[in-house]
Coordinates of C-alpha atoms (C1' of nucleotides) in Angstrom, one line a residue:
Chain A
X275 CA -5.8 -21.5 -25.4
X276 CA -2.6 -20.0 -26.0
X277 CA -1.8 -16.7 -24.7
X278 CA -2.9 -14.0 -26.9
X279 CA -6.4 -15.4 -26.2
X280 CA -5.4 -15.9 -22.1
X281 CA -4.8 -12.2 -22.5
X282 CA -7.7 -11.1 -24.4
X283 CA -9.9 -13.1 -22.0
X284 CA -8.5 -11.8 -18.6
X285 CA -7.9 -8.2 -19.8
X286 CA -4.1 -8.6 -18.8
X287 CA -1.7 -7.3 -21.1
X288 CA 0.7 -10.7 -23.1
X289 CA 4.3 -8.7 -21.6
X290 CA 2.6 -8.8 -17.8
X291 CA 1.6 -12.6 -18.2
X292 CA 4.8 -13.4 -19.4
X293 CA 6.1 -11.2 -16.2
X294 CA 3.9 -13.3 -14.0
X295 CA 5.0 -16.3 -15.3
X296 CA 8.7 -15.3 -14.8
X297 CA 8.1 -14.9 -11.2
X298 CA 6.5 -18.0 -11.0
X299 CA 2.7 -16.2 -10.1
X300 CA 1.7 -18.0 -13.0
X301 CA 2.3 -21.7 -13.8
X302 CA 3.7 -22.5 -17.1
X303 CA 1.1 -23.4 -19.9
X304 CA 1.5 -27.2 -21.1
X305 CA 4.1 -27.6 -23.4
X306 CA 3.1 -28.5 -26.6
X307 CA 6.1 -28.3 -28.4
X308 CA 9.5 -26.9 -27.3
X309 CA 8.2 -23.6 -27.7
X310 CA 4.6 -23.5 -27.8
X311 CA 2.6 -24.0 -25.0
X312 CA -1.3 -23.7 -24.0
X313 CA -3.2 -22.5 -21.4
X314 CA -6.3 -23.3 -19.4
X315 CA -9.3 -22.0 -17.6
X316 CA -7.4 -23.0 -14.8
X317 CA -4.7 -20.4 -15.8
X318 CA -7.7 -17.8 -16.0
X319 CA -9.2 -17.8 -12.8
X320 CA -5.3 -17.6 -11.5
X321 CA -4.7 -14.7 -13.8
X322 CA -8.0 -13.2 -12.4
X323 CA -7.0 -13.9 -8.6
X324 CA -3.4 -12.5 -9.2
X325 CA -5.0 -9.0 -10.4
X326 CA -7.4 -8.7 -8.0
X327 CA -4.8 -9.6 -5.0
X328 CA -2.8 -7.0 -6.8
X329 CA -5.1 -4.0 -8.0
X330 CA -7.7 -4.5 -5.4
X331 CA -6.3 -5.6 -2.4
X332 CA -2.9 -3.9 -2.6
X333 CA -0.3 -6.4 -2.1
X334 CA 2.7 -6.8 -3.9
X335 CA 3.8 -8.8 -6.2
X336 CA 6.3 -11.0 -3.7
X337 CA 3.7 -11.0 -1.3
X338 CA 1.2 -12.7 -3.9
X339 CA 3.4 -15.7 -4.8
X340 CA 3.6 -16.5 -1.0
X341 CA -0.1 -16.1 -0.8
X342 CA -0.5 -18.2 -3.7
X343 CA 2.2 -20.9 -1.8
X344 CA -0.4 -20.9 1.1
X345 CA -3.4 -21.5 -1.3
X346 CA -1.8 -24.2 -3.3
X347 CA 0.0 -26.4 -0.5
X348 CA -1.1 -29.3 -0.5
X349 CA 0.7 -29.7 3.0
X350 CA -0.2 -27.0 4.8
X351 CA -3.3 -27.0 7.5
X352 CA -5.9 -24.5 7.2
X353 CA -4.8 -22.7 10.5
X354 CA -1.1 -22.4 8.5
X355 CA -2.1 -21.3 5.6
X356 CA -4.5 -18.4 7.3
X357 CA -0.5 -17.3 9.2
X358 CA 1.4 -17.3 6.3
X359 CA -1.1 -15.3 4.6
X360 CA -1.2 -13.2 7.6
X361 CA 2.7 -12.7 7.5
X362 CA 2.9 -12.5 3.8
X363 CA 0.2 -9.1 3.8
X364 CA 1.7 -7.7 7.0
X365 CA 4.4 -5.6 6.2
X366 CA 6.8 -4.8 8.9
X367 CA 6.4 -2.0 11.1
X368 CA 8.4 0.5 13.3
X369 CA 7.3 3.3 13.7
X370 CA 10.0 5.6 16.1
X371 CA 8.4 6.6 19.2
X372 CA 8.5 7.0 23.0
X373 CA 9.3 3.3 24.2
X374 CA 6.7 4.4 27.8
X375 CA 4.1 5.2 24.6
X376 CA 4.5 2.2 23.2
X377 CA 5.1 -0.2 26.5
X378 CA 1.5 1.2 27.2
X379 CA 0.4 0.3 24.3
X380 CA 1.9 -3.3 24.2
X381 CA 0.1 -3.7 27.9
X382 CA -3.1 -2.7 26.5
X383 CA -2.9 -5.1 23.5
X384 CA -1.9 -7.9 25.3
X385 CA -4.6 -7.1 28.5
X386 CA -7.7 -6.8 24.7
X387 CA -6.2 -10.2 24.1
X388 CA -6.8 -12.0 27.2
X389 CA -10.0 -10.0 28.0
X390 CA -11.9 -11.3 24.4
X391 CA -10.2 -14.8 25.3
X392 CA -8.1 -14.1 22.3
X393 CA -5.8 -17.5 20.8
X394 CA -3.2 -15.8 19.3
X395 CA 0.3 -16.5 18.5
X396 CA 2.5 -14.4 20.6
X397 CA 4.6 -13.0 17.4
X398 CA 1.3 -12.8 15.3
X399 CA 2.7 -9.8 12.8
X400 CA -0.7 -7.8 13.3
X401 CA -0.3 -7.5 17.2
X402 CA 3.1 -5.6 16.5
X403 CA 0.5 -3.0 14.2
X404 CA -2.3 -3.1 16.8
X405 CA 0.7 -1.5 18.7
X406 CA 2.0 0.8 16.5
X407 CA -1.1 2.4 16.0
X408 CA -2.1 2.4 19.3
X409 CA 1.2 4.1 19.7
X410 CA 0.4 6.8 17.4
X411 CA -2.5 7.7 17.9
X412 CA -1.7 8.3 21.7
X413 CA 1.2 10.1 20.2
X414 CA -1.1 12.1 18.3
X415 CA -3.7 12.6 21.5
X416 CA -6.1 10.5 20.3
X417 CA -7.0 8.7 23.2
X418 CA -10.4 8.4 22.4
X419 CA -9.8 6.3 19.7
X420 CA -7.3 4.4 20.9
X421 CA -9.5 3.9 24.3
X422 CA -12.4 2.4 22.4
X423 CA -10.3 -1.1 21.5
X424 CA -12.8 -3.2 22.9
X425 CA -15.8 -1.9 21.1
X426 CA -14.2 -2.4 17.8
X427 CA -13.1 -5.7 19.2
X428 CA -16.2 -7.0 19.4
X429 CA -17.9 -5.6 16.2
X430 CA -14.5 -7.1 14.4
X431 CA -15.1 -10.6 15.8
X432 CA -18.9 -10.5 15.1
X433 CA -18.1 -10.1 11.7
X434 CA -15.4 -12.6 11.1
X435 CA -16.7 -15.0 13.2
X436 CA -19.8 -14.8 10.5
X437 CA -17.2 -15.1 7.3
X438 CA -15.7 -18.3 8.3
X439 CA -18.3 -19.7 9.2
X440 CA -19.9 -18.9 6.0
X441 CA -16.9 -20.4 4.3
X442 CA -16.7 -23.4 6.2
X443 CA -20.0 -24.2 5.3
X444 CA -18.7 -25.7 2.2
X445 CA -17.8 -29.9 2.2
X446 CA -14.6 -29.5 0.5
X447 CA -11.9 -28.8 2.7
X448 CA -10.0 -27.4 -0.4
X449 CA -12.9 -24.8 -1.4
X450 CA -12.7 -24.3 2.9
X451 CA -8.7 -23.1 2.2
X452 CA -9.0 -21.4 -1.1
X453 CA -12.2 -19.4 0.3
X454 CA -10.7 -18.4 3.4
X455 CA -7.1 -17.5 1.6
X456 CA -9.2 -15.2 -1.1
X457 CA -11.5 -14.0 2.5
X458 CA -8.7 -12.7 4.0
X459 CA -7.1 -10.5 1.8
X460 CA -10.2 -9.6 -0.2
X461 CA -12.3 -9.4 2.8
X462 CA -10.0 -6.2 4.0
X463 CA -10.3 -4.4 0.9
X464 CA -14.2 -5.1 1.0
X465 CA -14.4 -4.2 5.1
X466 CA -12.7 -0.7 4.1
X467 CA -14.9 -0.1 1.3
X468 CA -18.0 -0.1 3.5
X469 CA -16.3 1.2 6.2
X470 CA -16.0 4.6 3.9
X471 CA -19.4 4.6 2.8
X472 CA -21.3 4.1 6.5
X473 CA -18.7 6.4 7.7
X474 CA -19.6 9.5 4.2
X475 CA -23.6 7.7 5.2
X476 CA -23.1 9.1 9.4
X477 CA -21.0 12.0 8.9
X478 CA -24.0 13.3 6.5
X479 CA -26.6 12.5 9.1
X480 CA -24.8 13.7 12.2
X481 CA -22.6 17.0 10.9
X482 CA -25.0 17.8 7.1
X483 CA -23.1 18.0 4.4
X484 CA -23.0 22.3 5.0
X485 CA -21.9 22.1 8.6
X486 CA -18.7 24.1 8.3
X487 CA -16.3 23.4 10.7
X488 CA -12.6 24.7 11.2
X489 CA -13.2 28.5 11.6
Chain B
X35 CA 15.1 23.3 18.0
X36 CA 17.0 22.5 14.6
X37 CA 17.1 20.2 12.4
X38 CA 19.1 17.7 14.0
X39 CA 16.8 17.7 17.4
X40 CA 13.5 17.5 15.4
X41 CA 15.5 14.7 13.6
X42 CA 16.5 12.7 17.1
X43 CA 13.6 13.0 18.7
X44 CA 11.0 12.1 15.6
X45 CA 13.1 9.4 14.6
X46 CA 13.4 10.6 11.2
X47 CA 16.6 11.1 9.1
X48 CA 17.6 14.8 8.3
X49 CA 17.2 14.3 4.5
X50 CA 14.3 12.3 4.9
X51 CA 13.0 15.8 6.4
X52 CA 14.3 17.6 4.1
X53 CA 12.5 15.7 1.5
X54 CA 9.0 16.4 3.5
X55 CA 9.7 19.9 3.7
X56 CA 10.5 19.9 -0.3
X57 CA 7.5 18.1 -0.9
X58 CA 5.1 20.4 1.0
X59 CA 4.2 17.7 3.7
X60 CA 5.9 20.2 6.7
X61 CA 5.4 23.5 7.0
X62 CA 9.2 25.3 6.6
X63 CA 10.7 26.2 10.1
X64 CA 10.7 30.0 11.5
X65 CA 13.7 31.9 9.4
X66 CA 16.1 33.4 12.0
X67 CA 18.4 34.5 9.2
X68 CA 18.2 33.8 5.7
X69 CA 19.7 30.2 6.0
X70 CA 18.8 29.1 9.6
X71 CA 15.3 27.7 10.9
X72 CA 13.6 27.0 13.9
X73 CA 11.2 24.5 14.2
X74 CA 8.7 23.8 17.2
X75 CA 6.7 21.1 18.5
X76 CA 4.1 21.7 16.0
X77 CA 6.5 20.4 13.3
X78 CA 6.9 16.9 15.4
X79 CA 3.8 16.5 16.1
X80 CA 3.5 16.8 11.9
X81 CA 6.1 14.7 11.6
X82 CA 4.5 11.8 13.5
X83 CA 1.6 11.7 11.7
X84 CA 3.6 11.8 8.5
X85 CA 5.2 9.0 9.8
X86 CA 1.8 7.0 11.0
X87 CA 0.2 7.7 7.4
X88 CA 2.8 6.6 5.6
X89 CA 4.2 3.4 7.6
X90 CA 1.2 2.6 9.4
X91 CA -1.6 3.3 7.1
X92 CA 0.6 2.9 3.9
X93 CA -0.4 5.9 2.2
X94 CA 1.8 7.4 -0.8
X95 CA 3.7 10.6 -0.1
X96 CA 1.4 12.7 -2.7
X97 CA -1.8 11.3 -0.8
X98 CA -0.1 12.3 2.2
X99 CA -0.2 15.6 1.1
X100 CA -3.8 15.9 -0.1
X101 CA -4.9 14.4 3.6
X102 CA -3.0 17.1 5.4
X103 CA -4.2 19.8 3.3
X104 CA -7.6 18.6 4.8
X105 CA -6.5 18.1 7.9
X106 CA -5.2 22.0 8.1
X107 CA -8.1 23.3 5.9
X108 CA -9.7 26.4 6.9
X109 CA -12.8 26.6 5.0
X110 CA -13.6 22.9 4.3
X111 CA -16.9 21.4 5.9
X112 CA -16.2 18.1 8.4
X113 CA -18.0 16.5 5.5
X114 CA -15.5 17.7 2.8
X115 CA -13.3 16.8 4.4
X116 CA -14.1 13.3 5.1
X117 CA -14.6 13.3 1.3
X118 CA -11.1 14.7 0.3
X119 CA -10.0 12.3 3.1
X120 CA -11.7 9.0 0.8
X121 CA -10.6 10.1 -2.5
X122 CA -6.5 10.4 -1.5
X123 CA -6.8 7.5 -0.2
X124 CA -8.9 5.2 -1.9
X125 CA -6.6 4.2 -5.5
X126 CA -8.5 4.2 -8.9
X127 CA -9.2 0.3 -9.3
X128 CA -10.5 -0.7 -12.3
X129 CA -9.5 -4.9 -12.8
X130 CA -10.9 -6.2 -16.5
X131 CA -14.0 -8.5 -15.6
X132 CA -17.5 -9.2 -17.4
X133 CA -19.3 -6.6 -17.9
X134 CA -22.4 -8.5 -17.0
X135 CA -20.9 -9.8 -13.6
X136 CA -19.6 -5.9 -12.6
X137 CA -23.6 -5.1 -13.8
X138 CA -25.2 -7.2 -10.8
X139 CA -22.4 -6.3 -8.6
X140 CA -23.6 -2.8 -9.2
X141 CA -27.1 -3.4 -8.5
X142 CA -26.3 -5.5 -5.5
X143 CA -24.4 -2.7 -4.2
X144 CA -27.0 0.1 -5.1
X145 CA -29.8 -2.2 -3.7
X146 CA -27.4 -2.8 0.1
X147 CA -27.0 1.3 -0.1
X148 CA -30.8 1.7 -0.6
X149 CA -31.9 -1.1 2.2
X150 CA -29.2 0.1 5.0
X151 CA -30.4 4.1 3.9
X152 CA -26.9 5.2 3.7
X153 CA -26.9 8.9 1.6
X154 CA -24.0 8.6 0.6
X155 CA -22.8 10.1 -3.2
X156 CA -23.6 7.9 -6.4
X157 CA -19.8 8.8 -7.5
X158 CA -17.8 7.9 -3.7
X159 CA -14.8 6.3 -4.4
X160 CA -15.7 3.3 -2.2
X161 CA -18.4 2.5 -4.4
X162 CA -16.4 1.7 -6.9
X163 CA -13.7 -0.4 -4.8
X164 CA -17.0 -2.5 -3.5
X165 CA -18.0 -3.4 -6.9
X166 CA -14.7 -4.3 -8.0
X167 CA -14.5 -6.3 -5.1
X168 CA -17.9 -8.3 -5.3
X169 CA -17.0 -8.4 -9.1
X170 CA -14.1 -10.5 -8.4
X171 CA -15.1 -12.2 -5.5
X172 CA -18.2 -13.5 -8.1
X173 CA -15.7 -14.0 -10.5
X174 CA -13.5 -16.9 -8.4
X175 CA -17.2 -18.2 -7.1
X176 CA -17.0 -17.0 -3.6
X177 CA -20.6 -16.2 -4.1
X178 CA -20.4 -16.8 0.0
X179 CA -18.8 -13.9 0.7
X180 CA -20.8 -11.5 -1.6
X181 CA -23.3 -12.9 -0.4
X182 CA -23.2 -11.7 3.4
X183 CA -22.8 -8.1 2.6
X184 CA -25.2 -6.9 4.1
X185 CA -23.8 -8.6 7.7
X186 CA -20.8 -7.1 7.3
X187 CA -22.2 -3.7 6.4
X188 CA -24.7 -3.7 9.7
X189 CA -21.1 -5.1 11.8
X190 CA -18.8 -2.5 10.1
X191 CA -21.9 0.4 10.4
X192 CA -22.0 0.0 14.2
X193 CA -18.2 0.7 14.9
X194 CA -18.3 3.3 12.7
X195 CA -21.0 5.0 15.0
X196 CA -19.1 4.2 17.5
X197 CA -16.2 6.1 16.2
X198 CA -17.5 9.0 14.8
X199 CA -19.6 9.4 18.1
X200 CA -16.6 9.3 20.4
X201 CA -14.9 11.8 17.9
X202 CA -17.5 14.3 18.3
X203 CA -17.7 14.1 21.6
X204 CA -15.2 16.8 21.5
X205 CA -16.1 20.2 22.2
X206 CA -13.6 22.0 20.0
X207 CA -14.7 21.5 16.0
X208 CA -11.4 21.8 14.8
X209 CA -10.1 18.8 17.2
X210 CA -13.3 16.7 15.6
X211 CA -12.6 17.6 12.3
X212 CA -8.8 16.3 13.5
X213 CA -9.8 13.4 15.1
X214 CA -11.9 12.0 11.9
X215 CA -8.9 12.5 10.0
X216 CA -6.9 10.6 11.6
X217 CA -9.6 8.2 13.0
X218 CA -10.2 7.6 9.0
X219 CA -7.1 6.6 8.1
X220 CA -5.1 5.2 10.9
X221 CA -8.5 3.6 12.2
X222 CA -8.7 1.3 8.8
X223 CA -5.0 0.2 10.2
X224 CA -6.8 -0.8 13.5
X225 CA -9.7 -2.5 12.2
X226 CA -7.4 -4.9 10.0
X227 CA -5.2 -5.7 12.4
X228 CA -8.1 -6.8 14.8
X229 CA -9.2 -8.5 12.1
X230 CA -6.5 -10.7 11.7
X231 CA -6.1 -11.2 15.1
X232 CA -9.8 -12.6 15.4
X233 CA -9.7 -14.6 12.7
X234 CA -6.4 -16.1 13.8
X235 CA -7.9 -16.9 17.3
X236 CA -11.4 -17.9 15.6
X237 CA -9.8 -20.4 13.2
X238 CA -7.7 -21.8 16.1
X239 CA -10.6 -22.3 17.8
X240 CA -12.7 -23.5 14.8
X241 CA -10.6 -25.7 13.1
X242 CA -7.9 -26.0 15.4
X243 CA -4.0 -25.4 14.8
X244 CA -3.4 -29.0 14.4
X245 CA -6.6 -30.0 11.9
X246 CA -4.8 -30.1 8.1
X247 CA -6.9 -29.7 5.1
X248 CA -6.0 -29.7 1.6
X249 CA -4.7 -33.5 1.4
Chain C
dG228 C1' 6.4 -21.2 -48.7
dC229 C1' 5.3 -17.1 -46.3
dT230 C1' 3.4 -14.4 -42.8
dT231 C1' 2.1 -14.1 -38.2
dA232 C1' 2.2 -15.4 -33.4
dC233 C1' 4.7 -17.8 -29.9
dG234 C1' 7.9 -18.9 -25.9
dG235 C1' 11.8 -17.5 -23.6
dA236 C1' 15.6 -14.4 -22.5
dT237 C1' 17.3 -9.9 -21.6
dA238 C1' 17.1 -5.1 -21.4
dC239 C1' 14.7 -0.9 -20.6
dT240 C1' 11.3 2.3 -18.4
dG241 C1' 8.6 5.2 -15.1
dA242 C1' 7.1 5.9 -10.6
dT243 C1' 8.0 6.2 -5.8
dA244 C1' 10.6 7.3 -1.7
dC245 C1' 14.1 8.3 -0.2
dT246 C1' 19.8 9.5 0.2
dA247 C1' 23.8 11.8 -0.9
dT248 C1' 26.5 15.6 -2.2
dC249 C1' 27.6 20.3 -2.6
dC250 C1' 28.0 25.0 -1.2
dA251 C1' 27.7 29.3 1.0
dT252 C1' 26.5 30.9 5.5
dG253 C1' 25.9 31.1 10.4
dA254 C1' 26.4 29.4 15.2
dA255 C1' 29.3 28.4 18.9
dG256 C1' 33.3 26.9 21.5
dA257 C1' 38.6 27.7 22.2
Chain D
dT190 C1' 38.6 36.4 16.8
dC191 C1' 39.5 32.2 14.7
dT192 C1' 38.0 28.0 13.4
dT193 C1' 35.2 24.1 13.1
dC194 C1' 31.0 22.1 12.5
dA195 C1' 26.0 22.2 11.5
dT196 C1' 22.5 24.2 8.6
dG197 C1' 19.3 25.4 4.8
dG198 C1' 18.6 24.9 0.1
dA199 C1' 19.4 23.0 -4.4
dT200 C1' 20.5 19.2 -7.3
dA201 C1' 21.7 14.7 -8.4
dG202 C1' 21.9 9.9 -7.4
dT203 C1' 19.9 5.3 -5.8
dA204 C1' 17.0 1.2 -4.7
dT205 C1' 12.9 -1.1 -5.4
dC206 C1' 8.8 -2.2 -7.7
dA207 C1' 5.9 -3.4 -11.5
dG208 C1' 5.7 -3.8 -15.4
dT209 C1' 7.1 -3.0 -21.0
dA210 C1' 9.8 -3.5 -24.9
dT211 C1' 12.8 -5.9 -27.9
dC212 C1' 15.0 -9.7 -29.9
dC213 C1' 15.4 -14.2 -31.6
dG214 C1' 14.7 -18.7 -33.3
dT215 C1' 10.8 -21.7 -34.0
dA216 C1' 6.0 -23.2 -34.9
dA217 C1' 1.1 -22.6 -36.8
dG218 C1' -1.9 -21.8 -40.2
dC219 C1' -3.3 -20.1 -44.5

DNA sequence: GCTTACGGATACTGATACTATCCATGAAGA
DNA sequence: TCTTCATGGATAGTATCAGTATCCGTAAGC
């Protein structure tokens, strides 16, 4: 397949594959002559995973090659691969605020931790935005939110407890590392999908779509 | 307090406010004379959840503005709200894929709204980020993962009881209505960031830090 | 042989989120 | 009162990101 077809086939425009395959998202085609080369299915389902990390879940284009690193290595352990994904769709946060705030905050984090039993890295990037946003939202008096960590906790666990042990399932320890690096960042975007819809599904039930509110 | 204070102690740089104030995300400062403002605590309190949205919970500047036009509305129902809420934030994805494979992602998704009796509106923006989602998770044959929806729906359903019913708990319906708000968006922040941090700990504990795969 | 498509390189574009500069005016200390 | 500095408001500039567009020499296919 050369790449008019590649493009026809994955709905990506000829310009963005050639984009893709200047940042190296992409693998080159097999040469086939100086300056002809062809593509695979292979190239395909790559094309299709780049666009979906990219439209569906959100993460840019620097951050996919790293993820794709982590999905390809043939060195890395599964445990490895799951933190540089993490780092690679965890952008860096700092938000200003009262240090007190956010010394609270880090205290409460690290006590969530411990109580669940928690095995986490120390400098795992999503601790620093458990904080943050603990942070803010007590900066924004929403304590109730904030004071219900262990709840969500536990539903969170439940639930990802369940996807890797449906990925694991497989024999393959390569389909094990390629489902749980598409899991993560797909799983999100998927998680706050529903999340919307139960949330639009309760607010209906509990408030009616004509309960007015704000006069 | 100036601009300068409001500046120091949100943590923000004058032009950056500037800019907010241009673009309609704060409310202009109390004229004293033609070219000198006052601003109050209301207008940090703003600017912190400016801040949160935008670093925390990665909104754009324009959604930004739609959420806070909720947040201060008036007239708008809890409900509308929520819904103006999900449509700022929730992007237009629309990734090329069989038309066949989006078709029983589609039903599948109608058929989990139906079973779990969630009234939610045919046209909700998650709806549309779900099918995507399956769509593409079909597509790279994690037919796992689409497959446990209706785990994750019942899991990501009972925290989002649990938030709306600590929200409400409020006696004041404009502090709900600004509670669900912010609980929507910076509480999708939360929810990931536990996420990762359970299945960090999980797949430590699963697979272990030391067990490679992939050789 | 002629047209069309291709691979590869380079340059350009539009959107986003700020930053910087300018200016006339007003506050505030010497 | 004088003077210096900050301020509000307007306009222009910048960096980054994610593509798009163009060009060129070569190869495929009728």
């Amino acid at each position: 397949m050369r790449i008019a077809e590649l493009s026809r086939r994955s709905g990506v425009a000829v310009p963005t594959i050639k984009y893709y395959l200047r940042e190296g998202l992409l693998p080159p085609g097999e040469l086939t002559s100086p300056n002809q080369a062809r593509y695979g299915e292979r190239h395909l389902r790559r094309l299709r995973l780049i666009r979906a990390l990219i439209e569906l879940a959100q993460v840019p284009v620097a951050s996919v090659k790293v993820v794709l690193q982590a999905f390809d290595s043939e060195t890395m352990s599964l445990h490895e691969r799951i933190g540089t994904v993490h780092r690679a769709i965890t952008p860096h946060r700092q938000v200003t605020a009262d240090d007190d705030v956010r010394a609270a905050a880090t205290a409460q984090v690290r006590e969530l931790i411990a109580r669940r039993g928690w095995a986490v890295e120390p400098d795992a990037p999503a601790i620093a935005t458990l904080v943050e946003t603990i942070t803010a939202l007590r900066a924004l008096g929403q304590d109730s939110l904030a004071g219900h960590l262990d709840a969500y906790a536990e539903a969170v666990e439940r639930f990802t407890e369940l996807e890797l042990a449906a990925v694991t399932s497989h024999a393959d320890p390569d389909q094990i590392a390629e489902s749980v690096v598409i899991g993560t960042v797909l799983g999100e975007t998927l998680i706050a999908a529903l999340r919307l819809l139960a949330q639009e599904s309760i607010s209906a039930r509990l408030l009616g779509p004509a309960s007015a509110s704000g006069q």
